[in-house]
């Protein structure tokens, strides 16, 4: 059995408070996941960095702060370590020719799939880096990662889960939820909306979003906007890849922010909530593939969720590995 080393995590919840793009459940998502990491998976709270755009938060989830936290975690990693990154917030497509995926930080500085690939390439051999992205268009967020569950995956029959009581995950039925007032909001900001916002800040008349990003953020902008296309094409896995992506939806879909209107403490990201439900109902070790399949089942049977299909991108070996190496 391989030795398990340190357990390190970066948790980012961005509600975009005091903006037109306000979400409600992202802080709740990462706070709940922090408790699960500590109480179930043995993470030391001192090794969990929490970034939220909440009044009084010491570190805001800006683009540079998120990348600093991720790079610091990778810098500290050694063989056998378990790294975990959870993002709950808005996502988008870059608007470039190939429509690359990106998560949106508080200051709208994109963190693209190319940035994530560059970070994953630095993970030491023998360490694992799990990314859970509860954001729109998050399928494919680790550039060039192998699809295990995704658009080409055939949906299993629900009976597969119902036949085994240990697998079954209950979801609210109509009578249980009729007394609550729910909202459901997409965790997506259109590229055109972001372009308009950035143009108002730079006063540069161009539809090239990279020009705006480089003007506003300089060297802290995504490498997607500064590296020549040839170098971007060569940015691929350099070794046996230990990157594992659990995405809240496919690259062409949107994730949902859901919750009770009367009480924001009841708000949550649909995917984060589904993962937490599955973990709650399955107390023993669970593989990455099982976890994603069961979260799909939860969302398919939740009347408040619009269509979104969680995905898994990783190596064949990691698809069967235990989530966060819980033994």
PDB file of C-alpha atoms in Angstrom:
ATOM      1  CA  UNK A   1       0.000   0.000   0.000  1.00  0.00           C
ATOM      2  CA  UNK A   2       1.334   3.418  -0.942  1.00  0.00           C
ATOM      3  CA  UNK A   3       2.125   5.742   1.911  1.00  0.00           C
ATOM      4  CA  UNK A   4      -0.277   8.674   2.260  1.00  0.00           C
ATOM      5  CA  UNK A   5       1.461  11.919   3.120  1.00  0.00           C
ATOM      6  CA  UNK A   6       0.126  15.386   3.802  1.00  0.00           C
ATOM      7  CA  UNK A   7      -3.412  16.415   2.931  1.00  0.00           C
ATOM      8  CA  UNK A   8      -3.651  19.956   1.560  1.00  0.00           C
ATOM      9  CA  UNK A   9      -6.691  21.853   0.301  1.00  0.00           C
ATOM     10  CA  UNK A  10      -7.701  25.159  -1.254  1.00  0.00           C
ATOM     11  CA  UNK A  11     -11.429  25.945  -1.039  1.00  0.00           C
ATOM     12  CA  UNK A  12     -12.844  28.902  -2.984  1.00  0.00           C
ATOM     13  CA  UNK A  13     -16.422  30.137  -2.621  1.00  0.00           C
ATOM     14  CA  UNK A  14     -17.337  33.233  -4.593  1.00  0.00           C
ATOM     15  CA  UNK A  15     -20.828  34.757  -4.230  1.00  0.00           C
ATOM     16  CA  UNK A  16     -19.904  37.996  -6.098  1.00  0.00           C
ATOM     17  CA  UNK A  17     -21.591  40.060  -3.411  1.00  0.00           C
ATOM     18  CA  UNK A  18     -22.737  43.582  -4.335  1.00  0.00           C
ATOM     19  CA  UNK A  19     -22.615  42.792  -8.061  1.00  0.00           C
ATOM     20  CA  UNK A  20     -25.350  42.023 -10.629  1.00  0.00           C
ATOM     21  CA  UNK A  21     -23.970  38.472 -10.789  1.00  0.00           C
ATOM     22  CA  UNK A  22     -24.777  37.606  -7.152  1.00  0.00           C
ATOM     23  CA  UNK A  23     -24.922  33.962  -6.125  1.00  0.00           C
ATOM     24  CA  UNK A  24     -26.038  32.694  -2.709  1.00  0.00           C
ATOM     25  CA  UNK A  25     -24.760  29.199  -1.984  1.00  0.00           C
ATOM     26  CA  UNK A  26     -21.036  29.270  -2.759  1.00  0.00           C
ATOM     27  CA  UNK A  27     -19.850  30.145   0.744  1.00  0.00           C
ATOM     28  CA  UNK A  28     -22.063  27.407   2.187  1.00  0.00           C
ATOM     29  CA  UNK A  29     -20.584  24.894  -0.272  1.00  0.00           C
ATOM     30  CA  UNK A  30     -16.966  25.355   0.761  1.00  0.00           C
ATOM     31  CA  UNK A  31     -17.724  25.668   4.484  1.00  0.00           C
ATOM     32  CA  UNK A  32     -19.621  22.374   4.366  1.00  0.00           C
ATOM     33  CA  UNK A  33     -16.833  20.714   2.386  1.00  0.00           C
ATOM     34  CA  UNK A  34     -14.237  21.969   4.859  1.00  0.00           C
ATOM     35  CA  UNK A  35     -16.095  20.178   7.660  1.00  0.00           C
ATOM     36  CA  UNK A  36     -16.216  16.956   5.620  1.00  0.00           C
ATOM     37  CA  UNK A  37     -12.509  17.137   4.793  1.00  0.00           C
ATOM     38  CA  UNK A  38     -11.611  17.530   8.467  1.00  0.00           C
ATOM     39  CA  UNK A  39     -14.118  15.176  10.074  1.00  0.00           C
ATOM     40  CA  UNK A  40     -14.168  12.372   7.508  1.00  0.00           C
ATOM     41  CA  UNK A  41     -11.011  12.546   5.437  1.00  0.00           C
ATOM     42  CA  UNK A  42      -8.536  13.556   8.137  1.00  0.00           C
ATOM     43  CA  UNK A  43      -7.425  16.911   6.762  1.00  0.00           C
ATOM     44  CA  UNK A  44      -5.789  19.264   9.264  1.00  0.00           C
ATOM     45  CA  UNK A  45      -7.744  22.549   9.315  1.00  0.00           C
ATOM     46  CA  UNK A  46      -4.387  24.355   9.359  1.00  0.00           C
ATOM     47  CA  UNK A  47      -3.671  22.850   5.931  1.00  0.00           C
ATOM     48  CA  UNK A  48      -6.917  24.106   4.395  1.00  0.00           C
ATOM     49  CA  UNK A  49      -6.845  27.562   2.790  1.00  0.00           C
ATOM     50  CA  UNK A  50     -10.282  29.136   2.533  1.00  0.00           C
ATOM     51  CA  UNK A  51     -10.988  32.016   0.129  1.00  0.00           C
ATOM     52  CA  UNK A  52     -14.437  33.665   0.225  1.00  0.00           C
ATOM     53  CA  UNK A  53     -15.690  37.108  -0.807  1.00  0.00           C
ATOM     54  CA  UNK A  54     -17.292  37.574   2.588  1.00  0.00           C
ATOM     55  CA  UNK A  55     -17.021  40.624   4.790  1.00  0.00           C
ATOM     56  CA  UNK A  56     -14.055  40.113   7.080  1.00  0.00           C
ATOM     57  CA  UNK A  57     -12.418  37.395   4.989  1.00  0.00           C
ATOM     58  CA  UNK A  58      -8.612  37.795   5.178  1.00  0.00           C
ATOM     59  CA  UNK A  59      -8.055  36.684   1.563  1.00  0.00           C
ATOM     60  CA  UNK A  60     -10.473  37.546  -1.237  1.00  0.00           C
ATOM     61  CA  UNK A  61     -10.875  35.099  -4.156  1.00  0.00           C
ATOM     62  CA  UNK A  62      -9.276  37.261  -6.843  1.00  0.00           C
ATOM     63  CA  UNK A  63      -7.530  35.630  -9.763  1.00  0.00           C
ATOM     64  CA  UNK A  64      -4.039  36.249  -8.412  1.00  0.00           C
ATOM     65  CA  UNK A  65      -4.961  35.058  -4.903  1.00  0.00           C
ATOM     66  CA  UNK A  66      -6.507  31.819  -6.173  1.00  0.00           C
ATOM     67  CA  UNK A  67      -3.485  31.033  -8.339  1.00  0.00           C
ATOM     68  CA  UNK A  68      -1.090  31.930  -5.502  1.00  0.00           C
ATOM     69  CA  UNK A  69      -2.922  29.548  -3.171  1.00  0.00           C
ATOM     70  CA  UNK A  70      -2.864  26.727  -5.741  1.00  0.00           C
ATOM     71  CA  UNK A  71       0.791  27.225  -6.603  1.00  0.00           C
ATOM     72  CA  UNK A  72       1.727  27.378  -2.913  1.00  0.00           C
ATOM     73  CA  UNK A  73      -0.098  24.082  -2.328  1.00  0.00           C
ATOM     74  CA  UNK A  74       1.753  22.438  -5.229  1.00  0.00           C
ATOM     75  CA  UNK A  75       5.080  23.897  -4.053  1.00  0.00           C
ATOM     76  CA  UNK A  76       4.588  22.217  -0.664  1.00  0.00           C
ATOM     77  CA  UNK A  77       3.514  18.872  -2.144  1.00  0.00           C
ATOM     78  CA  UNK A  78       5.637  15.726  -2.038  1.00  0.00           C
ATOM     79  CA  UNK A  79       5.216  12.151  -3.182  1.00  0.00           C
ATOM     80  CA  UNK A  80       2.206  10.554  -1.477  1.00  0.00           C
ATOM     81  CA  UNK A  81       0.468  13.863  -0.710  1.00  0.00           C
ATOM     82  CA  UNK A  82      -3.225  14.454  -1.419  1.00  0.00           C
ATOM     83  CA  UNK A  83      -4.146  17.850  -2.890  1.00  0.00           C
ATOM     84  CA  UNK A  84      -7.723  19.087  -3.206  1.00  0.00           C
ATOM     85  CA  UNK A  85      -9.144  22.225  -4.868  1.00  0.00           C
ATOM     86  CA  UNK A  86     -12.850  23.044  -4.593  1.00  0.00           C
ATOM     87  CA  UNK A  87     -14.295  25.968  -6.554  1.00  0.00           C
ATOM     88  CA  UNK A  88     -17.886  27.122  -6.257  1.00  0.00           C
ATOM     89  CA  UNK A  89     -18.769  30.150  -8.352  1.00  0.00           C
ATOM     90  CA  UNK A  90     -19.326  31.362 -11.889  1.00  0.00           C
ATOM     91  CA  UNK A  91     -17.793  29.800 -14.976  1.00  0.00           C
ATOM     92  CA  UNK A  92     -17.714  30.791 -18.627  1.00  0.00           C
ATOM     93  CA  UNK A  93     -16.233  30.073 -22.044  1.00  0.00           C
ATOM     94  CA  UNK A  94     -13.383  32.303 -23.169  1.00  0.00           C
ATOM     95  CA  UNK A  95     -14.903  33.366 -26.457  1.00  0.00           C
ATOM     96  CA  UNK A  96     -11.738  32.328 -28.282  1.00  0.00           C
ATOM     97  CA  UNK A  97     -11.973  30.203 -31.406  1.00  0.00           C
ATOM     98  CA  UNK A  98     -11.913  26.930 -29.456  1.00  0.00           C
ATOM     99  CA  UNK A  99     -14.243  28.154 -26.659  1.00  0.00           C
ATOM    100  CA  UNK A 100     -11.957  27.180 -23.776  1.00  0.00           C
ATOM    101  CA  UNK A 101     -13.364  26.718 -20.271  1.00  0.00           C
ATOM    102  CA  UNK A 102     -12.623  29.135 -17.429  1.00  0.00           C
ATOM    103  CA  UNK A 103     -13.652  29.858 -13.864  1.00  0.00           C
ATOM    104  CA  UNK A 104     -14.375  33.471 -12.949  1.00  0.00           C
ATOM    105  CA  UNK A 105     -12.617  34.974  -9.954  1.00  0.00           C
ATOM    106  CA  UNK A 106     -14.014  37.895  -7.954  1.00  0.00           C
ATOM    107  CA  UNK A 107     -12.148  40.454 -10.093  1.00  0.00           C
ATOM    108  CA  UNK A 108     -13.104  38.678 -13.363  1.00  0.00           C
ATOM    109  CA  UNK A 109      -9.521  37.591 -14.010  1.00  0.00           C
ATOM    110  CA  UNK A 110     -10.097  34.293 -15.805  1.00  0.00           C
ATOM    111  CA  UNK A 111      -8.451  31.117 -14.551  1.00  0.00           C
ATOM    112  CA  UNK A 112      -8.579  28.997 -17.684  1.00  0.00           C
ATOM    113  CA  UNK A 113      -8.188  25.294 -18.400  1.00  0.00           C
ATOM    114  CA  UNK A 114      -4.681  26.094 -19.641  1.00  0.00           C
ATOM    115  CA  UNK A 115      -3.766  27.659 -16.282  1.00  0.00           C
ATOM    116  CA  UNK A 116      -5.100  24.584 -14.488  1.00  0.00           C
ATOM    117  CA  UNK A 117      -3.149  22.275 -16.807  1.00  0.00           C
ATOM    118  CA  UNK A 118       0.031  24.250 -16.109  1.00  0.00           C
ATOM    119  CA  UNK A 119      -0.499  23.848 -12.344  1.00  0.00           C
ATOM    120  CA  UNK A 120      -1.337  20.134 -12.613  1.00  0.00           C
ATOM    121  CA  UNK A 121       1.856  19.559 -14.609  1.00  0.00           C
ATOM    122  CA  UNK A 122       3.831  20.716 -11.557  1.00  0.00           C
ATOM    123  CA  UNK A 123       2.319  18.160  -9.152  1.00  0.00           C
ATOM    124  CA  UNK A 124       5.068  15.804  -7.917  1.00  0.00           C
ATOM    125  CA  UNK A 125       4.929  12.229  -9.143  1.00  0.00           C
ATOM    126  CA  UNK A 126       3.091  10.070  -6.637  1.00  0.00           C
ATOM    127  CA  UNK A 127       0.910  12.925  -5.369  1.00  0.00           C
ATOM    128  CA  UNK A 128      -2.702  13.366  -6.492  1.00  0.00           C
ATOM    129  CA  UNK A 129      -4.516  16.608  -7.283  1.00  0.00           C
ATOM    130  CA  UNK A 130      -8.316  16.452  -7.132  1.00  0.00           C
ATOM    131  CA  UNK A 131     -10.313  19.400  -8.484  1.00  0.00           C
ATOM    132  CA  UNK A 132     -14.041  19.784  -7.885  1.00  0.00           C
ATOM    133  CA  UNK A 133     -15.486  22.645  -9.906  1.00  0.00           C
ATOM    134  CA  UNK A 134     -19.092  23.624  -9.225  1.00  0.00           C
ATOM    135  CA  UNK A 135     -19.288  26.154 -12.053  1.00  0.00           C
ATOM    136  CA  UNK A 136     -20.788  26.418 -15.518  1.00  0.00           C
ATOM    137  CA  UNK A 137     -18.967  24.881 -18.490  1.00  0.00           C
ATOM    138  CA  UNK A 138     -16.526  23.176 -16.104  1.00  0.00           C
ATOM    139  CA  UNK A 139     -16.203  19.938 -18.089  1.00  0.00           C
ATOM    140  CA  UNK A 140     -12.691  19.929 -19.526  1.00  0.00           C
ATOM    141  CA  UNK A 141     -11.327  22.426 -16.990  1.00  0.00           C
ATOM    142  CA  UNK A 142      -8.080  20.435 -16.874  1.00  0.00           C
ATOM    143  CA  UNK A 143      -6.954  20.879 -20.454  1.00  0.00           C
ATOM    144  CA  UNK A 144      -6.333  17.632 -22.376  1.00  0.00           C
ATOM    145  CA  UNK A 145      -7.497  15.395 -19.512  1.00  0.00           C
ATOM    146  CA  UNK A 146      -9.076  12.030 -20.413  1.00  0.00           C
ATOM    147  CA  UNK A 147     -12.869  11.784 -20.180  1.00  0.00           C
ATOM    148  CA  UNK A 148     -14.164   8.981 -17.945  1.00  0.00           C
ATOM    149  CA  UNK A 149     -17.736  10.223 -17.472  1.00  0.00           C
ATOM    150  CA  UNK A 150     -18.901  12.973 -19.794  1.00  0.00           C
ATOM    151  CA  UNK A 151     -20.822  13.823 -22.960  1.00  0.00           C
ATOM    152  CA  UNK A 152     -20.052  10.467 -24.568  1.00  0.00           C
ATOM    153  CA  UNK A 153     -21.045   8.537 -21.449  1.00  0.00           C
ATOM    154  CA  UNK A 154     -24.335   6.657 -21.527  1.00  0.00           C
ATOM    155  CA  UNK A 155     -26.623   7.372 -18.586  1.00  0.00           C
ATOM    156  CA  UNK A 156     -27.128   4.345 -16.332  1.00  0.00           C
ATOM    157  CA  UNK A 157     -30.554   3.110 -15.455  1.00  0.00           C
ATOM    158  CA  UNK A 158     -31.718   4.415 -12.084  1.00  0.00           C
ATOM    159  CA  UNK A 159     -32.545   0.830 -11.085  1.00  0.00           C
ATOM    160  CA  UNK A 160     -28.822   0.176 -10.828  1.00  0.00           C
ATOM    161  CA  UNK A 161     -28.729   2.328  -7.701  1.00  0.00           C
ATOM    162  CA  UNK A 162     -32.117   1.396  -6.260  1.00  0.00           C
ATOM    163  CA  UNK A 163     -31.324  -2.311  -6.164  1.00  0.00           C
ATOM    164  CA  UNK A 164     -28.582  -1.770  -3.603  1.00  0.00           C
ATOM    165  CA  UNK A 165     -29.616   0.035  -0.424  1.00  0.00           C
ATOM    166  CA  UNK A 166     -26.013   1.026   0.210  1.00  0.00           C
ATOM    167  CA  UNK A 167     -25.906   2.821  -3.124  1.00  0.00           C
ATOM    168  CA  UNK A 168     -29.285   4.524  -3.018  1.00  0.00           C
ATOM    169  CA  UNK A 169     -29.303   8.269  -2.391  1.00  0.00           C
ATOM    170  CA  UNK A 170     -32.670   9.779  -1.557  1.00  0.00           C
ATOM    171  CA  UNK A 171     -33.681  13.125  -3.008  1.00  0.00           C
ATOM    172  CA  UNK A 172     -36.501  15.460  -1.974  1.00  0.00           C
ATOM    173  CA  UNK A 173     -39.887  14.562  -3.463  1.00  0.00           C
ATOM    174  CA  UNK A 174     -42.525  17.088  -4.418  1.00  0.00           C
ATOM    175  CA  UNK A 175     -44.457  16.818  -1.170  1.00  0.00           C
ATOM    176  CA  UNK A 176     -41.310  17.354   0.901  1.00  0.00           C
ATOM    177  CA  UNK A 177     -40.282  20.459  -0.970  1.00  0.00           C
ATOM    178  CA  UNK A 178     -43.654  22.033  -1.703  1.00  0.00           C
ATOM    179  CA  UNK A 179     -43.575  24.055   1.496  1.00  0.00           C
ATOM    180  CA  UNK A 180     -40.245  25.698   0.599  1.00  0.00           C
ATOM    181  CA  UNK A 181     -39.690  28.562  -1.841  1.00  0.00           C
ATOM    182  CA  UNK A 182     -36.736  27.777  -4.097  1.00  0.00           C
ATOM    183  CA  UNK A 183     -34.786  29.760  -6.604  1.00  0.00           C
ATOM    184  CA  UNK A 184     -32.457  28.324  -9.190  1.00  0.00           C
ATOM    185  CA  UNK A 185     -29.870  30.540 -10.845  1.00  0.00           C
ATOM    186  CA  UNK A 186     -27.289  29.620 -13.448  1.00  0.00           C
ATOM    187  CA  UNK A 187     -23.645  29.905 -12.370  1.00  0.00           C
ATOM    188  CA  UNK A 188     -22.755  31.386 -15.735  1.00  0.00           C
ATOM    189  CA  UNK A 189     -21.771  34.861 -16.907  1.00  0.00           C
ATOM    190  CA  UNK A 190     -21.813  35.195 -20.715  1.00  0.00           C
ATOM    191  CA  UNK A 191     -18.518  36.057 -22.363  1.00  0.00           C
ATOM    192  CA  UNK A 192     -20.117  39.114 -23.969  1.00  0.00           C
ATOM    193  CA  UNK A 193     -21.186  40.460 -20.574  1.00  0.00           C
ATOM    194  CA  UNK A 194     -17.676  40.108 -19.186  1.00  0.00           C
ATOM    195  CA  UNK A 195     -16.207  41.703 -22.307  1.00  0.00           C
ATOM    196  CA  UNK A 196     -18.521  44.697 -21.846  1.00  0.00           C
ATOM    197  CA  UNK A 197     -17.507  44.987 -18.178  1.00  0.00           C
ATOM    198  CA  UNK A 198     -13.773  44.813 -18.938  1.00  0.00           C
ATOM    199  CA  UNK A 199     -14.132  47.332 -21.777  1.00  0.00           C
ATOM    200  CA  UNK A 200     -15.648  49.811 -19.307  1.00  0.00           C
ATOM    201  CA  UNK A 201     -12.516  49.440 -17.178  1.00  0.00           C
ATOM    202  CA  UNK A 202      -9.859  49.595 -19.912  1.00  0.00           C
ATOM    203  CA  UNK A 203     -11.592  52.006 -22.340  1.00  0.00           C
ATOM    204  CA  UNK A 204     -10.022  49.972 -25.151  1.00  0.00           C
ATOM    205  CA  UNK A 205     -12.269  49.389 -28.151  1.00  0.00           C
ATOM    206  CA  UNK A 206     -11.586  45.768 -29.028  1.00  0.00           C
ATOM    207  CA  UNK A 207     -13.468  42.484 -28.852  1.00  0.00           C
ATOM    208  CA  UNK A 208     -10.231  40.647 -28.038  1.00  0.00           C
ATOM    209  CA  UNK A 209     -10.698  39.757 -24.377  1.00  0.00           C
ATOM    210  CA  UNK A 210      -7.019  38.906 -24.029  1.00  0.00           C
ATOM    211  CA  UNK A 211      -6.125  42.534 -24.698  1.00  0.00           C
ATOM    212  CA  UNK A 212      -8.334  43.648 -21.816  1.00  0.00           C
ATOM    213  CA  UNK A 213      -7.037  40.932 -19.488  1.00  0.00           C
ATOM    214  CA  UNK A 214      -3.400  41.798 -20.155  1.00  0.00           C
ATOM    215  CA  UNK A 215      -4.108  45.515 -19.753  1.00  0.00           C
ATOM    216  CA  UNK A 216      -5.829  45.017 -16.387  1.00  0.00           C
ATOM    217  CA  UNK A 217      -3.856  42.134 -14.878  1.00  0.00           C
ATOM    218  CA  UNK A 218      -0.521  42.100 -16.727  1.00  0.00           C
ATOM    219  CA  UNK A 219       1.563  39.031 -15.890  1.00  0.00           C
ATOM    220  CA  UNK A 220      -1.214  37.824 -13.574  1.00  0.00           C
ATOM    221  CA  UNK A 221      -3.574  37.286 -16.517  1.00  0.00           C
ATOM    222  CA  UNK A 222      -4.120  33.773 -17.833  1.00  0.00           C
ATOM    223  CA  UNK A 223      -1.213  32.322 -19.796  1.00  0.00           C
ATOM    224  CA  UNK A 224      -3.805  31.631 -22.488  1.00  0.00           C
ATOM    225  CA  UNK A 225      -3.650  35.312 -23.413  1.00  0.00           C
ATOM    226  CA  UNK A 226       0.123  35.730 -23.307  1.00  0.00           C
ATOM    227  CA  UNK A 227       1.615  32.526 -24.747  1.00  0.00           C
ATOM    228  CA  UNK A 228       1.775  31.976 -28.528  1.00  0.00           C
ATOM    229  CA  UNK A 229      -0.646  29.337 -29.820  1.00  0.00           C
ATOM    230  CA  UNK A 230       2.218  26.935 -30.598  1.00  0.00           C
ATOM    231  CA  UNK A 231       3.338  26.952 -26.960  1.00  0.00           C
ATOM    232  CA  UNK A 232      -0.265  26.476 -25.795  1.00  0.00           C
ATOM    233  CA  UNK A 233      -0.589  23.442 -28.074  1.00  0.00           C
ATOM    234  CA  UNK A 234       2.550  21.952 -26.501  1.00  0.00           C
ATOM    235  CA  UNK A 235       1.252  22.449 -22.944  1.00  0.00           C
ATOM    236  CA  UNK A 236       0.204  18.884 -22.222  1.00  0.00           C
ATOM    237  CA  UNK A 237       0.740  16.245 -19.521  1.00  0.00           C
ATOM    238  CA  UNK A 238       4.478  15.858 -18.966  1.00  0.00           C
ATOM    239  CA  UNK A 239       4.284  12.544 -17.092  1.00  0.00           C
ATOM    240  CA  UNK A 240       1.762  10.038 -15.755  1.00  0.00           C
ATOM    241  CA  UNK A 241      -1.006  12.520 -15.017  1.00  0.00           C
ATOM    242  CA  UNK A 242      -2.348  12.657 -11.448  1.00  0.00           C
ATOM    243  CA  UNK A 243      -4.907  15.397 -12.141  1.00  0.00           C
ATOM    244  CA  UNK A 244      -8.501  14.411 -11.329  1.00  0.00           C
ATOM    245  CA  UNK A 245     -11.420  16.672 -12.305  1.00  0.00           C
ATOM    246  CA  UNK A 246     -14.947  16.335 -10.961  1.00  0.00           C
ATOM    247  CA  UNK A 247     -16.962  18.905 -12.909  1.00  0.00           C
ATOM    248  CA  UNK A 248     -20.492  19.949 -12.041  1.00  0.00           C
ATOM    249  CA  UNK A 249     -21.600  19.785 -15.656  1.00  0.00           C
ATOM    250  CA  UNK A 250     -20.466  19.146 -19.201  1.00  0.00           C
ATOM    251  CA  UNK A 251     -18.548  21.797 -21.111  1.00  0.00           C
ATOM    252  CA  UNK A 252     -21.731  22.876 -22.916  1.00  0.00           C
ATOM    253  CA  UNK A 253     -23.934  22.955 -19.787  1.00  0.00           C
ATOM    254  CA  UNK A 254     -24.603  25.241 -16.841  1.00  0.00           C
ATOM    255  CA  UNK A 255     -24.470  24.503 -13.110  1.00  0.00           C
ATOM    256  CA  UNK A 256     -27.159  25.795 -10.764  1.00  0.00           C
ATOM    257  CA  UNK A 257     -27.147  27.809  -7.560  1.00  0.00           C
ATOM    258  CA  UNK A 258     -30.167  26.655  -5.549  1.00  0.00           C
ATOM    259  CA  UNK A 259     -31.723  27.411  -2.189  1.00  0.00           C
ATOM    260  CA  UNK A 260     -34.472  28.782   0.036  1.00  0.00           C
ATOM    261  CA  UNK A 261     -35.235  32.434  -0.681  1.00  0.00           C
ATOM    262  CA  UNK A 262     -36.270  33.068   2.924  1.00  0.00           C
ATOM    263  CA  UNK A 263     -32.958  31.883   4.371  1.00  0.00           C
ATOM    264  CA  UNK A 264     -29.640  32.184   2.549  1.00  0.00           C
ATOM    265  CA  UNK A 265     -28.149  29.575   4.875  1.00  0.00           C
ATOM    266  CA  UNK A 266     -30.190  27.034   2.899  1.00  0.00           C
ATOM    267  CA  UNK A 267     -28.640  28.023  -0.438  1.00  0.00           C
ATOM    268  CA  UNK A 268     -26.161  25.686  -2.134  1.00  0.00           C
ATOM    269  CA  UNK A 269     -24.507  24.791  -5.392  1.00  0.00           C
ATOM    270  CA  UNK A 270     -26.391  21.855  -6.856  1.00  0.00           C
ATOM    271  CA  UNK A 271     -23.273  19.802  -7.611  1.00  0.00           C
ATOM    272  CA  UNK A 272     -21.520  20.490  -4.296  1.00  0.00           C
ATOM    273  CA  UNK A 273     -24.732  19.562  -2.503  1.00  0.00           C
ATOM    274  CA  UNK A 274     -25.095  16.338  -4.503  1.00  0.00           C
ATOM    275  CA  UNK A 275     -21.520  15.304  -3.677  1.00  0.00           C
ATOM    276  CA  UNK A 276     -22.115  15.977   0.021  1.00  0.00           C
ATOM    277  CA  UNK A 277     -25.356  13.967  -0.077  1.00  0.00           C
ATOM    278  CA  UNK A 278     -23.625  10.990  -1.660  1.00  0.00           C
ATOM    279  CA  UNK A 279     -20.800  11.098   0.879  1.00  0.00           C
ATOM    280  CA  UNK A 280     -23.314  11.326   3.721  1.00  0.00           C
ATOM    281  CA  UNK A 281     -25.230   8.273   2.488  1.00  0.00           C
ATOM    282  CA  UNK A 282     -22.087   6.261   1.704  1.00  0.00           C
ATOM    283  CA  UNK A 283     -19.989   6.219   4.861  1.00  0.00           C
ATOM    284  CA  UNK A 284     -17.366   3.820   3.569  1.00  0.00           C
ATOM    285  CA  UNK A 285     -14.711   4.354   0.926  1.00  0.00           C
ATOM    286  CA  UNK A 286     -16.051   5.336  -2.496  1.00  0.00           C
ATOM    287  CA  UNK A 287     -14.278   5.550  -5.843  1.00  0.00           C
ATOM    288  CA  UNK A 288     -14.175   8.679  -7.972  1.00  0.00           C
ATOM    289  CA  UNK A 289     -16.290   6.989 -10.624  1.00  0.00           C
ATOM    290  CA  UNK A 290     -18.933   5.879  -8.125  1.00  0.00           C
ATOM    291  CA  UNK A 291     -19.058   9.322  -6.545  1.00  0.00           C
ATOM    292  CA  UNK A 292     -19.674  11.093  -9.845  1.00  0.00           C
ATOM    293  CA  UNK A 293     -22.218   8.527 -11.067  1.00  0.00           C
ATOM    294  CA  UNK A 294     -24.205   8.786  -7.857  1.00  0.00           C
ATOM    295  CA  UNK A 295     -24.104  12.582  -7.916  1.00  0.00           C
ATOM    296  CA  UNK A 296     -25.541  12.377 -11.443  1.00  0.00           C
ATOM    297  CA  UNK A 297     -28.383  10.299 -10.078  1.00  0.00           C
ATOM    298  CA  UNK A 298     -29.089  12.844  -7.331  1.00  0.00           C
ATOM    299  CA  UNK A 299     -29.326  15.723  -9.805  1.00  0.00           C
ATOM    300  CA  UNK A 300     -31.399  13.775 -12.326  1.00  0.00           C
ATOM    301  CA  UNK A 301     -34.004  13.196  -9.620  1.00  0.00           C
ATOM    302  CA  UNK A 302     -34.096  16.694  -8.123  1.00  0.00           C
ATOM    303  CA  UNK A 303     -37.048  18.618  -9.558  1.00  0.00           C
ATOM    304  CA  UNK A 304     -35.421  21.975  -8.766  1.00  0.00           C
ATOM    305  CA  UNK A 305     -32.328  21.394 -10.884  1.00  0.00           C
ATOM    306  CA  UNK A 306     -32.216  22.173 -14.563  1.00  0.00           C
ATOM    307  CA  UNK A 307     -30.308  19.768 -16.748  1.00  0.00           C
ATOM    308  CA  UNK A 308     -26.686  19.372 -15.667  1.00  0.00           C
ATOM    309  CA  UNK A 309     -24.594  16.223 -15.841  1.00  0.00           C
ATOM    310  CA  UNK A 310     -21.512  15.927 -13.615  1.00  0.00           C
ATOM    311  CA  UNK A 311     -18.389  14.619 -15.322  1.00  0.00           C
ATOM    312  CA  UNK A 312     -15.145  12.901 -14.410  1.00  0.00           C
ATOM    313  CA  UNK A 313     -11.841  13.498 -16.182  1.00  0.00           C
ATOM    314  CA  UNK A 314      -8.737  11.556 -15.131  1.00  0.00           C
ATOM    315  CA  UNK A 315      -6.619   8.511 -15.927  1.00  0.00           C
ATOM    316  CA  UNK A 316      -8.183   5.037 -16.025  1.00  0.00           C
ATOM    317  CA  UNK A 317      -6.396   4.141 -12.803  1.00  0.00           C
ATOM    318  CA  UNK A 318      -7.597   7.208 -10.922  1.00  0.00           C
ATOM    319  CA  UNK A 319     -11.201   6.672 -12.030  1.00  0.00           C
ATOM    320  CA  UNK A 320     -11.226   3.464  -9.927  1.00  0.00           C
ATOM    321  CA  UNK A 321      -9.166   4.940  -7.075  1.00  0.00           C
ATOM    322  CA  UNK A 322     -10.796   5.893  -3.784  1.00  0.00           C
ATOM    323  CA  UNK A 323     -11.932   9.503  -3.441  1.00  0.00           C
ATOM    324  CA  UNK A 324      -9.201  11.388  -1.563  1.00  0.00           C
ATOM    325  CA  UNK A 325      -7.577   7.984  -0.891  1.00  0.00           C
ATOM    326  CA  UNK A 326      -9.977   7.133   1.939  1.00  0.00           C
ATOM    327  CA  UNK A 327      -9.152   3.593   3.005  1.00  0.00           C
TER     328      UNK A 327
END
